[in-house]
mmCIF file of C-alpha atoms in Angstrom:
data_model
loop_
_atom_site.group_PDB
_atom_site.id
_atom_site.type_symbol
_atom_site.label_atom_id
_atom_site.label_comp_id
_atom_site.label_asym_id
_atom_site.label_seq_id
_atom_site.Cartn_x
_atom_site.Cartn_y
_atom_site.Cartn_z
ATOM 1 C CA UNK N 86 84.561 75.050 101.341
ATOM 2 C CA UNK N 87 85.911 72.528 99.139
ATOM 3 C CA UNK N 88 89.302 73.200 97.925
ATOM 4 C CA UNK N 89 90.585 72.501 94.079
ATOM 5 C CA UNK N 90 93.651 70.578 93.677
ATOM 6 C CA UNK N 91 96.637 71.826 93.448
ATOM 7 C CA UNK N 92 98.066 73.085 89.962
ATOM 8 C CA UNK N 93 102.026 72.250 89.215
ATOM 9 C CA UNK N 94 103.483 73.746 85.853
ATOM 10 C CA UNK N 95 106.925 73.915 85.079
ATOM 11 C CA UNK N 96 108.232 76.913 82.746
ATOM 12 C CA UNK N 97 111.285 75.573 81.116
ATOM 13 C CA UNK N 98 114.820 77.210 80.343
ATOM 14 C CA UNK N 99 113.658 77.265 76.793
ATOM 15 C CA UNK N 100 110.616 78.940 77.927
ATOM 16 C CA UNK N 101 108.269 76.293 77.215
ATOM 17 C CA UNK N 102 105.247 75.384 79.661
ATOM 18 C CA UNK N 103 104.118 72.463 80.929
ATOM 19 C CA UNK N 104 101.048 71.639 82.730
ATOM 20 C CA UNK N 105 101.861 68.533 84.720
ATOM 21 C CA UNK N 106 99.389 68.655 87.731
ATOM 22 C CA UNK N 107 95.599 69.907 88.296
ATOM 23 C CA UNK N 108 93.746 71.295 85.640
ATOM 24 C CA UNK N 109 94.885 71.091 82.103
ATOM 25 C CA UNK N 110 97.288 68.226 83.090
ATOM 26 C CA UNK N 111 99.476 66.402 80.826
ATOM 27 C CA UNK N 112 98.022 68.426 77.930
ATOM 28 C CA UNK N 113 101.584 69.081 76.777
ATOM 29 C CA UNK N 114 102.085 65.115 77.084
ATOM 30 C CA UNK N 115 103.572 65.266 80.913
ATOM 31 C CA UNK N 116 102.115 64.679 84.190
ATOM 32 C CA UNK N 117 103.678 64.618 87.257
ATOM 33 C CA UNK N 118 103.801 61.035 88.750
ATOM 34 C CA UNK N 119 103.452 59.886 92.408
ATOM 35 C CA UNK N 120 105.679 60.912 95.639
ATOM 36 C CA UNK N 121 107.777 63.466 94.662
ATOM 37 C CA UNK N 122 110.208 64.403 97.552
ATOM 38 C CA UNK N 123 111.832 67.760 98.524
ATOM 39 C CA UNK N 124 108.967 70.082 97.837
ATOM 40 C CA UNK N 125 107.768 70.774 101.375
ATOM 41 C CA UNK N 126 109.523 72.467 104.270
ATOM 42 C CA UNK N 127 113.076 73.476 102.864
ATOM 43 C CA UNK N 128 115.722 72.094 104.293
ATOM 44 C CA UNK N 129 117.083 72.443 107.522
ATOM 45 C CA UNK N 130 120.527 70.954 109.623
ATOM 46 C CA UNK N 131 120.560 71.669 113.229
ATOM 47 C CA UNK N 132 123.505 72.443 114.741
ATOM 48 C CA UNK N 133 124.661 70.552 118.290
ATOM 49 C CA UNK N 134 127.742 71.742 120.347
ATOM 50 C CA UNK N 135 129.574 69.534 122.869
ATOM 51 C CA UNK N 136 132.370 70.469 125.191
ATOM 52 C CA UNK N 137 134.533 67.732 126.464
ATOM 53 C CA UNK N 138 133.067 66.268 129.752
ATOM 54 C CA UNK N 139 129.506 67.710 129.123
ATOM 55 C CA UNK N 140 126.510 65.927 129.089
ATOM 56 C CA UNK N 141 124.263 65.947 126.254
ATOM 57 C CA UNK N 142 124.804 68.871 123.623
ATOM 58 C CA UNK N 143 124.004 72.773 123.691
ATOM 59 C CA UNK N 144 121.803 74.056 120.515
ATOM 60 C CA UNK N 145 124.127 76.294 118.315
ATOM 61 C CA UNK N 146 121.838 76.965 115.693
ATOM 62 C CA UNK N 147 120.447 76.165 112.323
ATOM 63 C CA UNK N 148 121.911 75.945 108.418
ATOM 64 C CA UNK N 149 119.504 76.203 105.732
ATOM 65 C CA UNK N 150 120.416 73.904 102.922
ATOM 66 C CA UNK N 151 120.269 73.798 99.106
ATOM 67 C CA UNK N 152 116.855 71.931 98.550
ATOM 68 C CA UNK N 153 117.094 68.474 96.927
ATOM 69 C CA UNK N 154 113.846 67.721 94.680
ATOM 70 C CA UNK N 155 113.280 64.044 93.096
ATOM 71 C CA UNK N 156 110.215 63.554 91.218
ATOM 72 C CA UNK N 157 108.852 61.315 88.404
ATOM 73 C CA UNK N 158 106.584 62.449 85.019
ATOM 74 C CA UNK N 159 104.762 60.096 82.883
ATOM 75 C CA UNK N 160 105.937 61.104 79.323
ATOM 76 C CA UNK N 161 103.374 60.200 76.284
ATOM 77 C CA UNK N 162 102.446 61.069 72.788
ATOM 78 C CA UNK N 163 99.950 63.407 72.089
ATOM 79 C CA UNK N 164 97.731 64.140 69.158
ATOM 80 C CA UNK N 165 100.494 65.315 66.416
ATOM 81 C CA UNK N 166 103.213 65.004 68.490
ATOM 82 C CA UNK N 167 105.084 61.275 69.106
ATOM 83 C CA UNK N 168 106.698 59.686 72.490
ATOM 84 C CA UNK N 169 109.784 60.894 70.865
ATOM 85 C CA UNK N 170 109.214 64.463 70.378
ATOM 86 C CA UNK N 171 107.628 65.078 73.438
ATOM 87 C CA UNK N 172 110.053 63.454 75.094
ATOM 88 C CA UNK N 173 112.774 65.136 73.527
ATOM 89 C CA UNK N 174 110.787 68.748 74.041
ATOM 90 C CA UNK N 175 110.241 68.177 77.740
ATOM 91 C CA UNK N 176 114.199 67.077 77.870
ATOM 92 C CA UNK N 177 115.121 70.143 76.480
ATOM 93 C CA UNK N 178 113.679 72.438 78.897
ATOM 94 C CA UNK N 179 116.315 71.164 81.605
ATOM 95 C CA UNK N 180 119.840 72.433 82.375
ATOM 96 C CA UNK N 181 122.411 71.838 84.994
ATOM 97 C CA UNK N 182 123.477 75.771 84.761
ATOM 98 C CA UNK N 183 120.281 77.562 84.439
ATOM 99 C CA UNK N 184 116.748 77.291 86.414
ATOM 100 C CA UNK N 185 113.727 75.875 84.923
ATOM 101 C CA UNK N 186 110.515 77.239 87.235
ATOM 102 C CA UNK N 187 108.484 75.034 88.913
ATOM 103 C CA UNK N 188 104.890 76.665 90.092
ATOM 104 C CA UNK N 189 102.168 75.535 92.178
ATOM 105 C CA UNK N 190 99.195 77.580 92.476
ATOM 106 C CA UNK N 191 95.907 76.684 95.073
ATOM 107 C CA UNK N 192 93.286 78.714 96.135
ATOM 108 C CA UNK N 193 95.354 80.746 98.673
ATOM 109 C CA UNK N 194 97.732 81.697 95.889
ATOM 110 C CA UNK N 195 101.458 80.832 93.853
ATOM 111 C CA UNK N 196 104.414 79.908 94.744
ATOM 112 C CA UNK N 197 107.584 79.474 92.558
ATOM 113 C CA UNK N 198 110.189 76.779 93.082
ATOM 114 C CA UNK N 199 113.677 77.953 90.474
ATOM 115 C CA UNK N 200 115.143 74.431 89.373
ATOM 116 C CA UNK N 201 117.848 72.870 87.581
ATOM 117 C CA UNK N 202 119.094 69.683 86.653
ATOM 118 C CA UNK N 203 121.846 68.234 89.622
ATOM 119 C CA UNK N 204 122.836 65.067 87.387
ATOM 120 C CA UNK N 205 121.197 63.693 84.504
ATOM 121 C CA UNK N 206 117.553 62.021 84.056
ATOM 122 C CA UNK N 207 116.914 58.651 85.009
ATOM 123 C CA UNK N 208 115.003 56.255 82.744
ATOM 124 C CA UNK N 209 114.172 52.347 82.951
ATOM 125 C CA UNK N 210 111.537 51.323 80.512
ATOM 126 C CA UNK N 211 110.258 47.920 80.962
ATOM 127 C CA UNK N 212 109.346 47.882 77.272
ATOM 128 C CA UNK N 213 110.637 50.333 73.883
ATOM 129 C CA UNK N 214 108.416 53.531 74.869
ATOM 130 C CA UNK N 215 107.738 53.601 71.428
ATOM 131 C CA UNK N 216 106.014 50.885 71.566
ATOM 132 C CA UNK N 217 103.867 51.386 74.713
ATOM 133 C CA UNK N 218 103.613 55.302 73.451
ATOM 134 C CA UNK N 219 104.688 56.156 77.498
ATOM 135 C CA UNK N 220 107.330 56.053 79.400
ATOM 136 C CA UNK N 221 108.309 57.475 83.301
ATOM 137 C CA UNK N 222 111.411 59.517 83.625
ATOM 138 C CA UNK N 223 112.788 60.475 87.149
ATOM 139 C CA UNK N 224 114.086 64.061 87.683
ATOM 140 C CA UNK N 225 116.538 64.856 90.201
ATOM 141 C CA UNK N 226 116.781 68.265 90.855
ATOM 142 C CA UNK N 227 118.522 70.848 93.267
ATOM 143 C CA UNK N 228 117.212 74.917 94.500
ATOM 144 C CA UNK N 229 119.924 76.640 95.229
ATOM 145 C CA UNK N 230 117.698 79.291 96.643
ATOM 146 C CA UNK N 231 115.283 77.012 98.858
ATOM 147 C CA UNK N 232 112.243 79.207 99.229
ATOM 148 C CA UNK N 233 109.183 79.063 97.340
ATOM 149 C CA UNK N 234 108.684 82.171 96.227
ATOM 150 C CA UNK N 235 105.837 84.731 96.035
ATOM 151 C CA UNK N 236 105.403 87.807 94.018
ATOM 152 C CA UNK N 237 106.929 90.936 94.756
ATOM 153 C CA UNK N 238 104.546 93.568 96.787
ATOM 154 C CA UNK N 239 105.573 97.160 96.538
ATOM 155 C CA UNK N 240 104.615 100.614 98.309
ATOM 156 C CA UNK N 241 105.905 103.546 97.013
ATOM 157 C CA UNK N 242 106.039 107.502 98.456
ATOM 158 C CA UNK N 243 106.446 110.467 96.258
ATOM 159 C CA UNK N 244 107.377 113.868 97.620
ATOM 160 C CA UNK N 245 105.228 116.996 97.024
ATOM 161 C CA UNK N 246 107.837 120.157 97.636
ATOM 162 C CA UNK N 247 111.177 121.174 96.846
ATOM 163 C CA UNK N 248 113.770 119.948 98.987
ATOM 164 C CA UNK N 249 116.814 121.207 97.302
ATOM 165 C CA UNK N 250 117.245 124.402 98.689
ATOM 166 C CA UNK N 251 117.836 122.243 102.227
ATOM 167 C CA UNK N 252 114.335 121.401 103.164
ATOM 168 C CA UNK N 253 112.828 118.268 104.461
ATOM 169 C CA UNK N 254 110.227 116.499 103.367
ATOM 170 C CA UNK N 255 109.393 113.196 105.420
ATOM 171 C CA UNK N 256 107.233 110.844 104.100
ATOM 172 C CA UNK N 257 105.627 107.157 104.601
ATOM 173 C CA UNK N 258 105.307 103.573 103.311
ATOM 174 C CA UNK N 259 103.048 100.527 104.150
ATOM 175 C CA UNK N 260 105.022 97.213 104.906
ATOM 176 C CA UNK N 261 104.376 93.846 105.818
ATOM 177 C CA UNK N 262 105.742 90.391 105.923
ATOM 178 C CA UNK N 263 103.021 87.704 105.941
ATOM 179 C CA UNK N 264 105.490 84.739 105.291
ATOM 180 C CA UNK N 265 106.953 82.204 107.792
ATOM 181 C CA UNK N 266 110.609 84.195 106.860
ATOM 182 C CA UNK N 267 112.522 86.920 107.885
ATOM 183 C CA UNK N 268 112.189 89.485 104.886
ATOM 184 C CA UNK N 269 114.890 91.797 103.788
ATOM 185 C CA UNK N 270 113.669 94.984 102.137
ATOM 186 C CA UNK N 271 114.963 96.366 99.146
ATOM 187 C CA UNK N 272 114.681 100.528 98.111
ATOM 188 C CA UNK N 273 114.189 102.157 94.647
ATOM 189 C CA UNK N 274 115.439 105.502 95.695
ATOM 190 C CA UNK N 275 115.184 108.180 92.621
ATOM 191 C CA UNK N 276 117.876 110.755 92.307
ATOM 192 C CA UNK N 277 119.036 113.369 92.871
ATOM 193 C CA UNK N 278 118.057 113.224 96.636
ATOM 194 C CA UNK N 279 120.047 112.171 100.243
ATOM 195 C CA UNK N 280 116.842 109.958 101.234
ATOM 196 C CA UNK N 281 116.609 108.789 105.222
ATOM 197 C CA UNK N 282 115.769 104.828 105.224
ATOM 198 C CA UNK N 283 114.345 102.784 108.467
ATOM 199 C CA UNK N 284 116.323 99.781 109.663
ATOM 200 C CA UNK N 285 114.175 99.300 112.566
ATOM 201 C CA UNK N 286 115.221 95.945 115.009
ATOM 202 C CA UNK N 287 111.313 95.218 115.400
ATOM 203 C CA UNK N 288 112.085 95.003 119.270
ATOM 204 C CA UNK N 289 110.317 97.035 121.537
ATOM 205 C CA UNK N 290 112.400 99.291 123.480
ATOM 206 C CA UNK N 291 115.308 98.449 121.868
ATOM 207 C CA UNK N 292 117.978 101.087 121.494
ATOM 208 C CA UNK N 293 117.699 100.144 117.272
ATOM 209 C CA UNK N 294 113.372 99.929 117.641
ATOM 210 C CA UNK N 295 113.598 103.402 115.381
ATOM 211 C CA UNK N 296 116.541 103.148 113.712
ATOM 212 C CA UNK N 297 117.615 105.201 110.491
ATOM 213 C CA UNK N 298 120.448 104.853 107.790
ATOM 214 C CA UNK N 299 121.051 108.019 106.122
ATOM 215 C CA UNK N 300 122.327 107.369 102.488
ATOM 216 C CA UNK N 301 124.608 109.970 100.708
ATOM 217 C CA UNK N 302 123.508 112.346 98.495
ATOM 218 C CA UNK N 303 122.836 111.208 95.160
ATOM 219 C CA UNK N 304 123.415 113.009 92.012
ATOM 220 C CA UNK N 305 121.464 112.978 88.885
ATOM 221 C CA UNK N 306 121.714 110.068 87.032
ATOM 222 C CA UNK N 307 122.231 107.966 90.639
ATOM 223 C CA UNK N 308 119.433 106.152 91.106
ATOM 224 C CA UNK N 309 120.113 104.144 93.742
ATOM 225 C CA UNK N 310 118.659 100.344 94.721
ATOM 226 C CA UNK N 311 119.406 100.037 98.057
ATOM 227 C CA UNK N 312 119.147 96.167 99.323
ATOM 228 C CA UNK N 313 119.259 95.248 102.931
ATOM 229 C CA UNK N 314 120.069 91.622 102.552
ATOM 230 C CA UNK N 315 123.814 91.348 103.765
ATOM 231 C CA UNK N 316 124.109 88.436 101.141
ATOM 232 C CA UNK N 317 123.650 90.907 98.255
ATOM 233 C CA UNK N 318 125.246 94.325 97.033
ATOM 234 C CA UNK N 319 124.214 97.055 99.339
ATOM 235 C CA UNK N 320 123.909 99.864 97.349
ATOM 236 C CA UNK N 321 123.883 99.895 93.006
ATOM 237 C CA UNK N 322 123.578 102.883 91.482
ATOM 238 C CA UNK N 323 122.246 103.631 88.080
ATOM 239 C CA UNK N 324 125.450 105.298 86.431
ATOM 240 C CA UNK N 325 127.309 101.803 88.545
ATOM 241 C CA UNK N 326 129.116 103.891 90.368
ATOM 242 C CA UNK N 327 130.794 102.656 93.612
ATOM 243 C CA UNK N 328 128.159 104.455 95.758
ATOM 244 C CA UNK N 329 128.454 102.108 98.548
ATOM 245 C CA UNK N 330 131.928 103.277 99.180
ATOM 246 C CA UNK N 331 130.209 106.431 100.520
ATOM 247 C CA UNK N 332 128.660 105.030 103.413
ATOM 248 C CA UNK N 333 131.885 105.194 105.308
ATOM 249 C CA UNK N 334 130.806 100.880 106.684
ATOM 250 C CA UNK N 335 127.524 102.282 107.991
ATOM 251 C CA UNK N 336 125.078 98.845 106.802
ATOM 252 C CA UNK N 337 121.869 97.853 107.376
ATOM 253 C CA UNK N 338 121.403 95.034 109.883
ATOM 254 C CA UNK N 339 117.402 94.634 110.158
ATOM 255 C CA UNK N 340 115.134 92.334 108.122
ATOM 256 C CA UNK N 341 111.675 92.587 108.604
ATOM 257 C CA UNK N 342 110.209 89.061 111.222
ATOM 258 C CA UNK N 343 108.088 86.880 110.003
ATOM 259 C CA UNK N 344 104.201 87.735 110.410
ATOM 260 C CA UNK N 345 104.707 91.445 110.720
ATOM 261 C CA UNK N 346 101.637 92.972 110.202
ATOM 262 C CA UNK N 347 101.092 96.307 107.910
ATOM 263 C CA UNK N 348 102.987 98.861 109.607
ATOM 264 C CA UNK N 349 103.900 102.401 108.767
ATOM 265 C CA UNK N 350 107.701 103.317 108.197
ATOM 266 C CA UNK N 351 109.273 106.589 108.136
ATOM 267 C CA UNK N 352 111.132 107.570 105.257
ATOM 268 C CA UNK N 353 112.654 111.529 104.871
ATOM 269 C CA UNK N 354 114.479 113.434 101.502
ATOM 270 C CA UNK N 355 116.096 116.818 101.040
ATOM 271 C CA UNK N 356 118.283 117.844 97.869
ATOM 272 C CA UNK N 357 115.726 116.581 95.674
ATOM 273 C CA UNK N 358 112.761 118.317 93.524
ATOM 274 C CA UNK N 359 109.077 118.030 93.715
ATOM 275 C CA UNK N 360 108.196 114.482 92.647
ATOM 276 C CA UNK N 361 110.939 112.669 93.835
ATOM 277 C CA UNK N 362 109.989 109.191 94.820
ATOM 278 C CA UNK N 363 111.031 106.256 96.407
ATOM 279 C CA UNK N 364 109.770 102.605 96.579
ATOM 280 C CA UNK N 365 109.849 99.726 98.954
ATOM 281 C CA UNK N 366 109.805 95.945 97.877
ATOM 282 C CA UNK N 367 108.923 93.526 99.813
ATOM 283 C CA UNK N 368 109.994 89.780 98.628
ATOM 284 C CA UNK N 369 107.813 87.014 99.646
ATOM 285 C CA UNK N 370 109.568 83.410 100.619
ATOM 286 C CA UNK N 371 107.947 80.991 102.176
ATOM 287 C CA UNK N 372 108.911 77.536 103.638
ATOM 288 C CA UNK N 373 106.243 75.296 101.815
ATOM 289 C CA UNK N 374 104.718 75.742 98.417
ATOM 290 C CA UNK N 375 101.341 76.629 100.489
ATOM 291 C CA UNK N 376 99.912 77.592 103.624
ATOM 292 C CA UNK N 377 101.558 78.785 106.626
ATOM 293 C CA UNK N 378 99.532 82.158 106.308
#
């Protein structure tokens, strides 16, 4: 089967949208230009140790690296609208300290890219644009967060008795991680409820393969969004209390590997009415703004 190219819009900090690759290009008046660099695999340094009198190096690792992006648009007037004003427009959607949105969609799905300016536009005209009605501006361009990024998915479980009186109700959610990256779930956990979480190590016969984090119990009000990334807040509760401080340094250490296929994961609540609920969601980053599926 044939594929279609490629679509590339960028949603700008002003919220503006421009289509500058596939169909509907340069309808706004920009299309993206050739060789733009920095959108493929994000970035990666080795790392290399070396004791004194050894030969050769010993592999210590890898950093992943804020992703550098350089590409080019043709600006040009449009029916109503001069060089000028688009130019201007499509200037305006840039910032050094917020994200424009760069999107590709194919046939396999989309993938977002946040942006910003990392020093200002570059522009050489051989001739007054206004003249020629076109001119090609380079964009240089950092992600802070590297990953292209897919939508959210979500699974949710919702109990069906009364577990205040000291019951427990145990329950079950679908989860998956189709991406190239190690995925780090996050938990919508209504209150009030002590809910049971997994933080399995994915390793079979390892003493963490079935691993659970108890959370506190949570009062009314407490809804609690519990994320397992160790780069992000733990635990926030609704009424932003200090909730976290509860878990007496008990963490969770467990994302989810890469190409994990649906699996079922335990979840259990008691202290918490009929209806209680609780939802897992599961980001999607990828390395490349396609494949790798």
């Amino acid at each position: 089967m044939a594929s279609n190219a490629a679509m590339i819009t960028i949603t700008g900090v002003d919220g503006s949208r421009w289509t500058v690759a596939g169909q509907g290009r340069g309808q706004e008046g920009v299309e993206l230009a050739t060789s733009p660099s920095g959108l493929y695999d994000a970035p990666v340094s080795t790392i290399w140790n070396q004791t004194a009198f050894q030969i050769g190096s010993s592999f210590g690792g890898y950093r992943i690296n804020k992703r550098d992006v350089v590409f080019a648009v043709n600006i040009f007037q449009t029916p109503g609208l001069a060089w000028e004003s688009v130019d201007s427009a499509w200037r305006k959607a840039w910032a050094y300290d917020r994200d424009s949105t760069m999107t590709i969609t194919t046939d396999y799905g989309t993938r977002a890219l946040a942006l910003r300016l990392s020093e200002q536009p570059d522009f050489k005209p051989e001739k007054d644009p206004h003249l020629k009605r076109w001119g090609k501006v380079v964009m240089t361009c950092i992600a802070g967060n590297p990953w292209w990024v897919e939508s959210d998915v979500t699974s949710s479980w919702t109990s069906t008795i009364d577990t205040i009186g000291g019951a427990i109700q145990s329950g079950s959610l679908t989860v998956a991680n189709p991406t190239d990256q190690p995925m780090w779930l996050k938990w919508v956990c209504s209150a009030p409820g002590k809910w049971t979480l997994p933080d399995f190590s994915w390793i079979a016969g390892d003493r963490d393969a079935a691993r659970m984090v108890t959370l506190p119990l949570a009062a009314r009000g407490q809804d609690l969004t519990v994320d397992t990334d160790p780069m992000e807040e733990m635990i926030v509760a609704a009424d932003k209390s200090q909730f976290w401080a509860l878990m007496n340094g008990v963490s969770f250490l467990y994302p989810v590997p890469p190409y994990t296929p649906s699996t079922s994961m335990p979840v259990k609540v008691t202290g918490a009415p009929t209806g209680a609920s609780i939802m897992a969601v599961q980001q999607r980053n990828w390395s490349r703004p396609w494949g790798l599926q």
